Coordinates of C-alpha atoms in Angstrom, one line a residue:
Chain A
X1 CA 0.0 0.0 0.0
X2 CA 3.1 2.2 0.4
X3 CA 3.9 2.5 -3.5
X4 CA 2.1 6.3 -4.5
X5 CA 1.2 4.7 -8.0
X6 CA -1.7 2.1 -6.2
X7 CA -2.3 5.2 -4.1
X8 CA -3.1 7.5 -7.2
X9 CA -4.3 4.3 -8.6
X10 CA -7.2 4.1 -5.5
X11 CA -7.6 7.8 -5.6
X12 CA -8.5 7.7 -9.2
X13 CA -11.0 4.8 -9.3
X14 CA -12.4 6.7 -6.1
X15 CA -13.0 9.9 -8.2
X16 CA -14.1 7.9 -11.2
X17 CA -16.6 6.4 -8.8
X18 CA -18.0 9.0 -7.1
X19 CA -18.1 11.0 -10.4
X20 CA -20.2 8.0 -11.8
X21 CA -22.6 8.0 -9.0
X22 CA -23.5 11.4 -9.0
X23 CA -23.8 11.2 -13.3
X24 CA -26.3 8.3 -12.6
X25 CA -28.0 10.2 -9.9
X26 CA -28.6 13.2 -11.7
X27 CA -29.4 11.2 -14.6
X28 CA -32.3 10.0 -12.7
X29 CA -33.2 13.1 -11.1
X30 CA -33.5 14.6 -14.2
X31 CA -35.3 11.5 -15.5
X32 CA -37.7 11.2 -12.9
X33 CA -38.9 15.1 -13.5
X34 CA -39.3 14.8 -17.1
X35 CA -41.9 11.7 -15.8
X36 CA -43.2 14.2 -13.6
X37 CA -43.7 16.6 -16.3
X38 CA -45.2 14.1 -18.2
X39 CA -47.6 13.2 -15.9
X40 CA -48.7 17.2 -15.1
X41 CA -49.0 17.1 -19.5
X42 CA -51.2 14.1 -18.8
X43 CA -53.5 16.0 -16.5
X44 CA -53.7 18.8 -18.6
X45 CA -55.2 16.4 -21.8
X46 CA -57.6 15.2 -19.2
X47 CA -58.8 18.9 -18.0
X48 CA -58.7 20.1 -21.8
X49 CA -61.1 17.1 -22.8
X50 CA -63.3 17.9 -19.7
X51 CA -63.7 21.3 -20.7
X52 CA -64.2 20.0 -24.5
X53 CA -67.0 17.9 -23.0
X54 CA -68.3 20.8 -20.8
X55 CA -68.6 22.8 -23.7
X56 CA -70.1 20.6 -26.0
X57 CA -73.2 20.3 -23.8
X58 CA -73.3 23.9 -23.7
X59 CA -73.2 24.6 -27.2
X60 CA -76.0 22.0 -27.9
X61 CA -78.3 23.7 -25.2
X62 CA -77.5 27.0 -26.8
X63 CA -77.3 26.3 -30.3
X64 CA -80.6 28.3 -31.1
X65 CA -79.5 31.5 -29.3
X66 CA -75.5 31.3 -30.7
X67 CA -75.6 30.3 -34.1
X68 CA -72.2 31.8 -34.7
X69 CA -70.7 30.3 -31.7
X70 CA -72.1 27.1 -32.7
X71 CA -70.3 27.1 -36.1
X72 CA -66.9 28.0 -34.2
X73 CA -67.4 25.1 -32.2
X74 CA -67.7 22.9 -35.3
X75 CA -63.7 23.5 -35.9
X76 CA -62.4 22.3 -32.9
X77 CA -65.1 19.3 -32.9
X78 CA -62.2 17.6 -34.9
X79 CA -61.2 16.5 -32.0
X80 CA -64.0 14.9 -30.4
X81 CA -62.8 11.8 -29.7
X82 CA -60.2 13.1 -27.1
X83 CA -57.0 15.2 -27.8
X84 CA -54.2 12.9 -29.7
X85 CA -51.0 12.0 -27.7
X86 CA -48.7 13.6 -30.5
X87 CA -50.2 17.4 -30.0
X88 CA -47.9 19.7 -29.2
X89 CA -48.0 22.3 -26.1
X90 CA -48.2 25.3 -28.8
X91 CA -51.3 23.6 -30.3
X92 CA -53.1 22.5 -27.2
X93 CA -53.3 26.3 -26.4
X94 CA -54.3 26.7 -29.5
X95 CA -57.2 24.3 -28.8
X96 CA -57.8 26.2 -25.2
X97 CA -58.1 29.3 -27.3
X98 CA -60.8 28.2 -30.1
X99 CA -63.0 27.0 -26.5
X100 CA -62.1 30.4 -25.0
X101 CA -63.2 32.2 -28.0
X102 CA -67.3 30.0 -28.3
X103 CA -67.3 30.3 -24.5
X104 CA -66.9 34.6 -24.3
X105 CA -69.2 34.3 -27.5
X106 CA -71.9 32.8 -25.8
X107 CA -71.5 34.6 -22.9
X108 CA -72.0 38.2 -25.1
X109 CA -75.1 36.2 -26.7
X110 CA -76.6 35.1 -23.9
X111 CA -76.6 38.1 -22.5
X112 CA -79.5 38.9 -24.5
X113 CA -81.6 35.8 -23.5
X114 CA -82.9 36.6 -20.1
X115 CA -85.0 32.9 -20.1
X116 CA -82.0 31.0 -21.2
X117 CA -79.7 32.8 -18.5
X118 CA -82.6 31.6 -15.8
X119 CA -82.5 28.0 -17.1
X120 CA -81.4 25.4 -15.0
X121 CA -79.7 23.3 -17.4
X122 CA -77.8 26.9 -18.8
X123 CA -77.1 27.4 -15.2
X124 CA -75.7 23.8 -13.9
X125 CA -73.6 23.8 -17.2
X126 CA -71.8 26.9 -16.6
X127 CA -71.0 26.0 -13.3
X128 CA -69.7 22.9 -14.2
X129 CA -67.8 24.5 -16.9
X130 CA -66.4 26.8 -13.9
X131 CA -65.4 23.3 -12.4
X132 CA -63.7 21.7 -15.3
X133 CA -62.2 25.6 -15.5
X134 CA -60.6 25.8 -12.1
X135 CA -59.1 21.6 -12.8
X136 CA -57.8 23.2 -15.9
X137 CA -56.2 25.9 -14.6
X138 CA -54.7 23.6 -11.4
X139 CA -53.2 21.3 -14.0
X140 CA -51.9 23.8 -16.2
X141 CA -49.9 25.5 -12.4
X142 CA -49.0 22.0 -12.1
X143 CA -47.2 21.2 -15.5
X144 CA -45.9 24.8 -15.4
X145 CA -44.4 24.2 -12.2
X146 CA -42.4 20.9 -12.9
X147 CA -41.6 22.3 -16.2
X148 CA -40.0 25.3 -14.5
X149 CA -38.1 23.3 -11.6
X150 CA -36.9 20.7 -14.6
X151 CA -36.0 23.5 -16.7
X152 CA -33.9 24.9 -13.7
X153 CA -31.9 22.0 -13.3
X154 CA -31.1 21.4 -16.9
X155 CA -29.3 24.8 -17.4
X156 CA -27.7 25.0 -14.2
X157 CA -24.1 23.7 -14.6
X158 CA -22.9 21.0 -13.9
X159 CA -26.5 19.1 -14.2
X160 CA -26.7 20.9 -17.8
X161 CA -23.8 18.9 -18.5
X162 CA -25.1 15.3 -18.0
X163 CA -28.8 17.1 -19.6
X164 CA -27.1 17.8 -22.6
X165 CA -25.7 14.3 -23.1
X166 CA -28.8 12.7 -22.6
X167 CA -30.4 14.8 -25.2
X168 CA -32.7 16.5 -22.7
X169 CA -33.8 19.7 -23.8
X170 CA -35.8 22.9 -22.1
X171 CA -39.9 21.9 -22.2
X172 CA -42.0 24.6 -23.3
X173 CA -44.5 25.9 -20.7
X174 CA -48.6 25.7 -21.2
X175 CA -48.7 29.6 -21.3
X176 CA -52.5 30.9 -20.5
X177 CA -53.3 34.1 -23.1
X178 CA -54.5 36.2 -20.0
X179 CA -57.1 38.4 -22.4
X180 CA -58.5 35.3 -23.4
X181 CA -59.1 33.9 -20.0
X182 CA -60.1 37.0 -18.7
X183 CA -63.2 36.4 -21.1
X184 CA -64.2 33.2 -20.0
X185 CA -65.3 34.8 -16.8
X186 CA -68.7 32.5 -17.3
X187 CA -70.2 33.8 -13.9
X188 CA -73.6 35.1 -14.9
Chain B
X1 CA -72.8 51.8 23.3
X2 CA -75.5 51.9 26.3
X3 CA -75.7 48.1 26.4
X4 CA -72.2 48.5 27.4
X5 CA -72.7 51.1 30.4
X6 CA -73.8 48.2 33.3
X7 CA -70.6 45.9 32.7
X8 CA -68.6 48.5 32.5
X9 CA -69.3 50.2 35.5
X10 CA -69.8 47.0 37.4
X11 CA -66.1 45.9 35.8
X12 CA -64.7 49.3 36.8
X13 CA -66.2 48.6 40.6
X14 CA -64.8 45.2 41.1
X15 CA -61.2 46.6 40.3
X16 CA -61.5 49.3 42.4
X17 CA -62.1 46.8 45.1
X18 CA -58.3 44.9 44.0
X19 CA -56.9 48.1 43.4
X20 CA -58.0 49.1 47.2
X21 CA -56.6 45.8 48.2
X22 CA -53.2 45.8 47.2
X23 CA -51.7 49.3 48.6
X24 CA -53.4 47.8 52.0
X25 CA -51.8 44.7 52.0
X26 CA -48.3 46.8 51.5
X27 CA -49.2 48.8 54.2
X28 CA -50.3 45.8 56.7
X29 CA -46.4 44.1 55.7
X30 CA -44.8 47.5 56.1
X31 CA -46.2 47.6 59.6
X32 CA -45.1 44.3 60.7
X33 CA -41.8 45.1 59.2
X34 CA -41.2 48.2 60.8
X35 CA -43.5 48.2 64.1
X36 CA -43.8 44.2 64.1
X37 CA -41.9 43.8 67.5
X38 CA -45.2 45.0 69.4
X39 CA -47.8 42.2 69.7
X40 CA -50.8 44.5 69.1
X41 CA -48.9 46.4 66.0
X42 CA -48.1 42.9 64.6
X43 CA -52.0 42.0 65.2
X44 CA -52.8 45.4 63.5
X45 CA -50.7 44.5 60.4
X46 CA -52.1 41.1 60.5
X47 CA -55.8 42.3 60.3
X48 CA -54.5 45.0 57.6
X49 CA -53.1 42.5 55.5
X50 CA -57.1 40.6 56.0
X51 CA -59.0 43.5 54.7
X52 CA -56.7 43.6 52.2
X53 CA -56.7 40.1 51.0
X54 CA -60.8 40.3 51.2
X55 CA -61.0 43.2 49.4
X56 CA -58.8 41.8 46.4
X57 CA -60.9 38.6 46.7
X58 CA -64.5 39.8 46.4
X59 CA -62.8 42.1 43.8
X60 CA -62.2 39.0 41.9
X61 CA -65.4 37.5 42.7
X62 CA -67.3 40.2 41.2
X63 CA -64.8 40.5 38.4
X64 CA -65.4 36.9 37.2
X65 CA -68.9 37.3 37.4
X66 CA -69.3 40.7 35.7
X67 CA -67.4 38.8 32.9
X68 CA -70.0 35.9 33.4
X69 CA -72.8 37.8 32.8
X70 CA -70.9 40.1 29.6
X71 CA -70.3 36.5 27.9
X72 CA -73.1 35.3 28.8
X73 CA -75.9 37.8 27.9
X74 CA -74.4 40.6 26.2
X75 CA -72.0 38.7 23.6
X76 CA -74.2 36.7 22.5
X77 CA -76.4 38.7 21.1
X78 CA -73.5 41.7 19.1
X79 CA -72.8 38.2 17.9
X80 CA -75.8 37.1 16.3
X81 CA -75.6 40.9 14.6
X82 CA -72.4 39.8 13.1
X83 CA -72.8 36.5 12.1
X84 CA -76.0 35.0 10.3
X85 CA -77.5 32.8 12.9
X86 CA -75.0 33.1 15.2
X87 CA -75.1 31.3 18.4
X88 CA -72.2 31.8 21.1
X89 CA -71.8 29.7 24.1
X90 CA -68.8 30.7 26.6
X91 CA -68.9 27.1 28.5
X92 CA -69.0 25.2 25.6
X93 CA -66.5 24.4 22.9
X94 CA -65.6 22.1 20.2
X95 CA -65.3 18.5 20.1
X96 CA -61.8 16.3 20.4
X97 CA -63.2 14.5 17.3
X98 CA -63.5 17.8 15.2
X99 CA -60.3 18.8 16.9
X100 CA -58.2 15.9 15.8
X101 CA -60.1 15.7 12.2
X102 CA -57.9 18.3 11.0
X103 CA -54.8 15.7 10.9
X104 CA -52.1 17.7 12.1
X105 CA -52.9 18.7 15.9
X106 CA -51.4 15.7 17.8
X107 CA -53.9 13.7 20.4
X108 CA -54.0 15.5 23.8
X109 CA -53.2 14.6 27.3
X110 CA -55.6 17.1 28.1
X111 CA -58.2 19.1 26.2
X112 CA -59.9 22.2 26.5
X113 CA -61.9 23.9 24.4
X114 CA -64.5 26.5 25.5
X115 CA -66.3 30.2 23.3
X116 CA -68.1 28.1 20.7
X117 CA -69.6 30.1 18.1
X118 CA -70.9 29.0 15.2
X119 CA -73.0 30.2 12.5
X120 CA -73.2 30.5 8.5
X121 CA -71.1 33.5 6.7
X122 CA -72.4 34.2 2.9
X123 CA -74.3 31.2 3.3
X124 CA -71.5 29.0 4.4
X125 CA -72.2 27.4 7.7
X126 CA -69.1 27.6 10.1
X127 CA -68.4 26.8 14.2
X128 CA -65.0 27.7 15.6
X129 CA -63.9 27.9 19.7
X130 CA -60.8 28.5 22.0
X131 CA -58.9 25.2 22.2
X132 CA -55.9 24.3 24.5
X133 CA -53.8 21.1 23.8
X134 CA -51.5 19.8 26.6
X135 CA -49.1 17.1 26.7
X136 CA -48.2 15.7 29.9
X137 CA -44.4 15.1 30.9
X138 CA -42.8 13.3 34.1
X139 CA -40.1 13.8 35.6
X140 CA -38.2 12.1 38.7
X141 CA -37.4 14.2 41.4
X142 CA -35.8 13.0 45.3
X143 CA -39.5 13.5 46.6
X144 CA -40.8 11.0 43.5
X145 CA -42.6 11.7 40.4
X146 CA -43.5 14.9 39.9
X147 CA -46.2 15.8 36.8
X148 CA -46.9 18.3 35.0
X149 CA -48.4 19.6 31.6
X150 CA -47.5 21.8 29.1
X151 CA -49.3 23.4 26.6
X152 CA -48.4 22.6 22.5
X153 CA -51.4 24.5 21.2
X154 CA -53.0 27.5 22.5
X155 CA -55.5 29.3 20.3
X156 CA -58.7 29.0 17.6
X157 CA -59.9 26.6 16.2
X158 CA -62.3 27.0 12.6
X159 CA -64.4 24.4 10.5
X160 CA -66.1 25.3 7.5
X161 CA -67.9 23.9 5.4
X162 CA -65.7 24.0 2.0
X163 CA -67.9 24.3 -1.2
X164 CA -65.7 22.5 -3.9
X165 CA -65.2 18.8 -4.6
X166 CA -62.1 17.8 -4.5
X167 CA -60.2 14.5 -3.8
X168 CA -57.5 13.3 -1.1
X169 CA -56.4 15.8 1.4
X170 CA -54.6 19.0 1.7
X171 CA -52.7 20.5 4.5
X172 CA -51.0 23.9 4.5
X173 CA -48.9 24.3 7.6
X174 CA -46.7 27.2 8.9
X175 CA -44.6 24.6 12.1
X176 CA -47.3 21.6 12.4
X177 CA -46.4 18.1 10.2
X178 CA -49.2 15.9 9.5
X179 CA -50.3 13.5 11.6
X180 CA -52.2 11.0 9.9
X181 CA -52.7 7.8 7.8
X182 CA -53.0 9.1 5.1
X183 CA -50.0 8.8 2.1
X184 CA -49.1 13.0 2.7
X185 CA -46.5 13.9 0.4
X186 CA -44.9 17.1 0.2
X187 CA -45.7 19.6 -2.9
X188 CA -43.9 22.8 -3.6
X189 CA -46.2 25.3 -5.5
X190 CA -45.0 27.9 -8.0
X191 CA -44.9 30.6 -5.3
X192 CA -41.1 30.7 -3.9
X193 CA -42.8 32.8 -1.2
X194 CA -45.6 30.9 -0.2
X195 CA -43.0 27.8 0.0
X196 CA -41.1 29.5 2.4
X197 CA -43.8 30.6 4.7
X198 CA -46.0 27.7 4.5
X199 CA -45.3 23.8 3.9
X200 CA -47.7 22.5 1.7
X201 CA -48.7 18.3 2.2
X202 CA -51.0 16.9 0.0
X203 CA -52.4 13.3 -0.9
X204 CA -52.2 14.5 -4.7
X205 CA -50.4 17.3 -6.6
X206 CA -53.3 18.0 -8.2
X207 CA -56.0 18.6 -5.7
X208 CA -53.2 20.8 -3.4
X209 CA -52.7 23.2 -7.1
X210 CA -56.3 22.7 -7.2
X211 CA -57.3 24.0 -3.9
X212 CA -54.7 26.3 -3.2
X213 CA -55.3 28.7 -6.1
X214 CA -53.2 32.0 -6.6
X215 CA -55.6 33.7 -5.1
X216 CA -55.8 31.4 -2.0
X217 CA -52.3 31.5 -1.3
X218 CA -52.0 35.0 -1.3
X219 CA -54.8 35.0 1.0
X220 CA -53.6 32.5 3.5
X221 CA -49.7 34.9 3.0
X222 CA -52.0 38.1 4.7
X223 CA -53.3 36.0 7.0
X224 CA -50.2 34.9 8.2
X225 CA -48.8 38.5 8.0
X226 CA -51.9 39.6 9.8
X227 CA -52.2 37.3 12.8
X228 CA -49.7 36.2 15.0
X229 CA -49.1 32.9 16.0
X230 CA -48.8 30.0 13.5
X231 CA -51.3 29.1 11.1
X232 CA -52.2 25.8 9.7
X233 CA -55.0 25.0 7.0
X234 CA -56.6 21.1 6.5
X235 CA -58.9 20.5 3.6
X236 CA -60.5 17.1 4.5
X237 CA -63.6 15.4 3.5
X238 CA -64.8 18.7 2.0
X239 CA -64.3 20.7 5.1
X240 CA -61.7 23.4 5.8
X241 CA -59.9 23.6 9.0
X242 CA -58.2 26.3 10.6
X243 CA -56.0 26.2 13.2
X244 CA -54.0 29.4 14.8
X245 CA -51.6 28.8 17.5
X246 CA -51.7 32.0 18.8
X247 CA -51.5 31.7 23.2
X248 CA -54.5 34.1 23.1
X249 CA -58.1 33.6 23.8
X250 CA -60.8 35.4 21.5
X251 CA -63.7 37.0 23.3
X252 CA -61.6 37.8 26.7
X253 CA -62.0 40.4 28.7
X254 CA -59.2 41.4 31.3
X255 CA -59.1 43.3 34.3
X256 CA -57.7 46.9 34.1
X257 CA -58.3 47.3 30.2
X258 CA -61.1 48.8 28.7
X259 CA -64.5 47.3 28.5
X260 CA -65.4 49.9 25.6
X261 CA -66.7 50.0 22.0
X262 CA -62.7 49.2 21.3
X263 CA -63.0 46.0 22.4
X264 CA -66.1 45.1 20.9
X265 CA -64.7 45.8 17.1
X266 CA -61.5 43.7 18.1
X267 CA -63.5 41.4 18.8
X268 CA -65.5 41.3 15.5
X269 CA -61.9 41.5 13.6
X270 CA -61.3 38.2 15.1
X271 CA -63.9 37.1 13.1
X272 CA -62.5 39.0 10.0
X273 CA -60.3 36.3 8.8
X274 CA -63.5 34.0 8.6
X275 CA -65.6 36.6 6.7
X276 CA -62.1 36.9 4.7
X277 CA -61.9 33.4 3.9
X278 CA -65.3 32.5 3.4
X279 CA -65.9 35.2 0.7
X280 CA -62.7 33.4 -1.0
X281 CA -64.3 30.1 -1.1
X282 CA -68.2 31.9 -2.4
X283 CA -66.3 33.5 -5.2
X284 CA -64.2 30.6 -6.2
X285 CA -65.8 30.7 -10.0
X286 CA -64.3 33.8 -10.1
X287 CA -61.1 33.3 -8.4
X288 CA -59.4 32.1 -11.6
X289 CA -60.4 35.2 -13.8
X290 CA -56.8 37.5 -13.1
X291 CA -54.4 34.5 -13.3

């Protein structure tokens, strides 16, 4: 044990080691949070279908009074079968919009019908649109949230380092167009 | 406030009885100190010290029962001004089942709870008292064991009847941990501040970003800014609960401070928070409007 090469030798393999253990560690950490991420994307497909759902009823119970709305509706209807795995963040808020846009537009329209804003049906399906609304927006803080703490990690040296070779690149956050939101205030 | 008048000047005689009382009891020891060598001097200071003692002690007497009779026929009724249906009861309080239900106040060696009000604010029904938590310790002394208790939680207790569905559990707490069965996990919302302040334990991270909306948050931050003491928040089985740990009693009056309109509006900011909190649950369709 006295000869320094064996000692170096030792050193060495301890250095490789540890270095190793922490690559595979981060590796994981980083692994685990893009699951995480996924997950939160998950939950946002599920509160964008909801809210597909919610809307749909609504539209058929004000079809008569929203005829313009109605035909809006038409072009997102594409995807009435549930949202496909493949869509991309950008077009899932694109999808969020289109709803935003026949929601405020039956709101305005309504707004005229003083027996349909009385109806029961009209009523419980606005709040339950509030519902599927508030899910929406939880699993959108969610994703946004696991998104931003991966997103941390992978440009913050020396984790970017072991990001990069695993080909793990910045997500893109679910970003919520505030005007349009701010119109899909559906409290009557 | 008229309705205050009798308490106050039957509060204002009692302490004038224990404030009589205590220069006379300094006089009866200052003349056994300094004349006490004389038998009938040291019987003089003696019965000094007496009146003294009785005047501080039907002081008291009358003191606790003015209070009595404030708590027990005035406060309830400013009460049921302020709250819809409100209904106060000094001697009674909450139970330990509602108590422990929250999940995070650890089981008691003893219990006390007592100012129950309850009531419904914006339509939500609510009940809420004074609760005092203590643990018992032992310890071994040359004379034997010697017991006593100590208090781990001094302060108010809320329920309220939360108006959202929701799954699992969520618990925001400022020092408490959970204690329950449940799978608690902790979850770290967006807010760097409101991570700092409060820990957040939930049974999903969906139902705690869920629950605890923007809105919320920065709610439960003013709270904490506002009140002191530490704060914890259960959302259970579609009820809220709210615990402050605070070493103060609501609805207390004390002897030497004022009985006076003052008093009456700190007491009705104690129920400010609830009236805060509720009006953030009754306009949660709104709540996600200014994200």
């Amino acid at each position: 044990m006295d000869n320094p090469i064996v000692i170096i030798a030792l050193v060495l393999v301890g250095l490789i080691l540890i270095v190793g253990l922490w690559y595979i560690a981060t590796m994981n950490t980083l692994r685990q949070l893009e699951v995480k991420v996924g997950e939160a994307d998950s939950g946002i497909d599920v509160a964008l279908t909801k809210r597909f759902d919610a809307l749909s009823k609504l539209v058929n119970t004000t079809k008569g009074y929203a005829k313009h709305e109605a035909s809006i509706f038409e072009n997102v209807t594409k995807w009435r079968k549930g949202l496909p795995d493949s869509l991309s963040m950008e077009q899932k808020q694109e999808f969020l919009g289109k709803m935003n846009e026949v929601q405020s537009g039956i709101n305005v329209a309504v707004e005229n019908y003083p027996d349909l804003k009385a109806d029961k049906v009209f009523i419980n399906l606005q709040n339950s649109i509030n519902e599927v609304e508030a899910h929406l927006q939880a699993a959108r803080r969610l994703y946004n949230s696991n998104v931003s703490t991966l997103n941390q990690k992978i440009v913050t040296f020396p984790i970017s380092f072991v990001a990069g070779n695993i080909n793990m690149a910045k997500k893109a956050f679910f970003e919520a167009d505030v005007a349009k939101r701010q119109d899909v205030d559906v409290a009557f | 406030m008229d309705a205050l008048k009798p308490y106050q000047l039957k509060k204002s005689a009692a302490e004038k009885f224990v404030l009589m009382g205590g220069p006379i009891i300094i006089l009866g020891v200052l003349i056994i100190i300094g004349l006490g060598t004389q038998n009938a001097l040291f019987i003089l200071g003696i019965s000094v010290i007496a009146i003294g003692a009785i005047l501080i002690l039907v002081g008291s007497f009358r003191y606790t029962n003015v209070v009595k009779g404030f708590k027990k026929d005035y406060l309830p009724t400013v009460i049921k001004d302020w709250i819809d249906q409100g209904e106060y009861r000094p001697d009674f309080g909450l139970d330990q089942s509602i108590v422990y239900a929250c999940e995070f106040l650890p089981g008691a060696d003893r219990f006390f709870s007592e100012d129950y009000v309850r009531g419904y604010i914006e339509g939500v029904p609510f009940q809420m008292s004074d609760v005092k938590l203590q643990r018992k310790h032992t310890t071994q002394t040359k004379n034997g064991t010697q017991t006593y208790y100590v208090d781990y939680f001094v302060g108010q207790y809320y329920v309220l009847d939360f108006n959202k569905n929701f799954e699992g559990a969520v618990q925001v707490l400022e020092s408490h941990r959970p204690e329950s069965n449940r799978p608690f996990k902790k979850v770290k919302l967006e807010s760097v501040a409101f991570n700092k302040t409060f820990k957040t334990y939930a049974t999903g991270e969906h139902t705690a970003f869920y629950l605890l909306t923007p809105q919320m948050m920065e709610r439960m931050m003013e709270l904490e800014k506002t009140h002191s003491g530490q704060l914890g928040f259960s959302f259970i089985d579609n009820k809220m609960f709210i615990a402050i740990h605070n070493n103060h009693s609501i609805l207390e009056v004390r002897m030497f401070r004022k009985l006076d309109d003052s008093l009456i509006e700190s007491f009705k900011n104690d129920f400010r928070l609830l009236d805060d909190l509720v009006k953030e649950l009754k306009l949660n369709k709104k709540i996600y409007k200014e994200i």
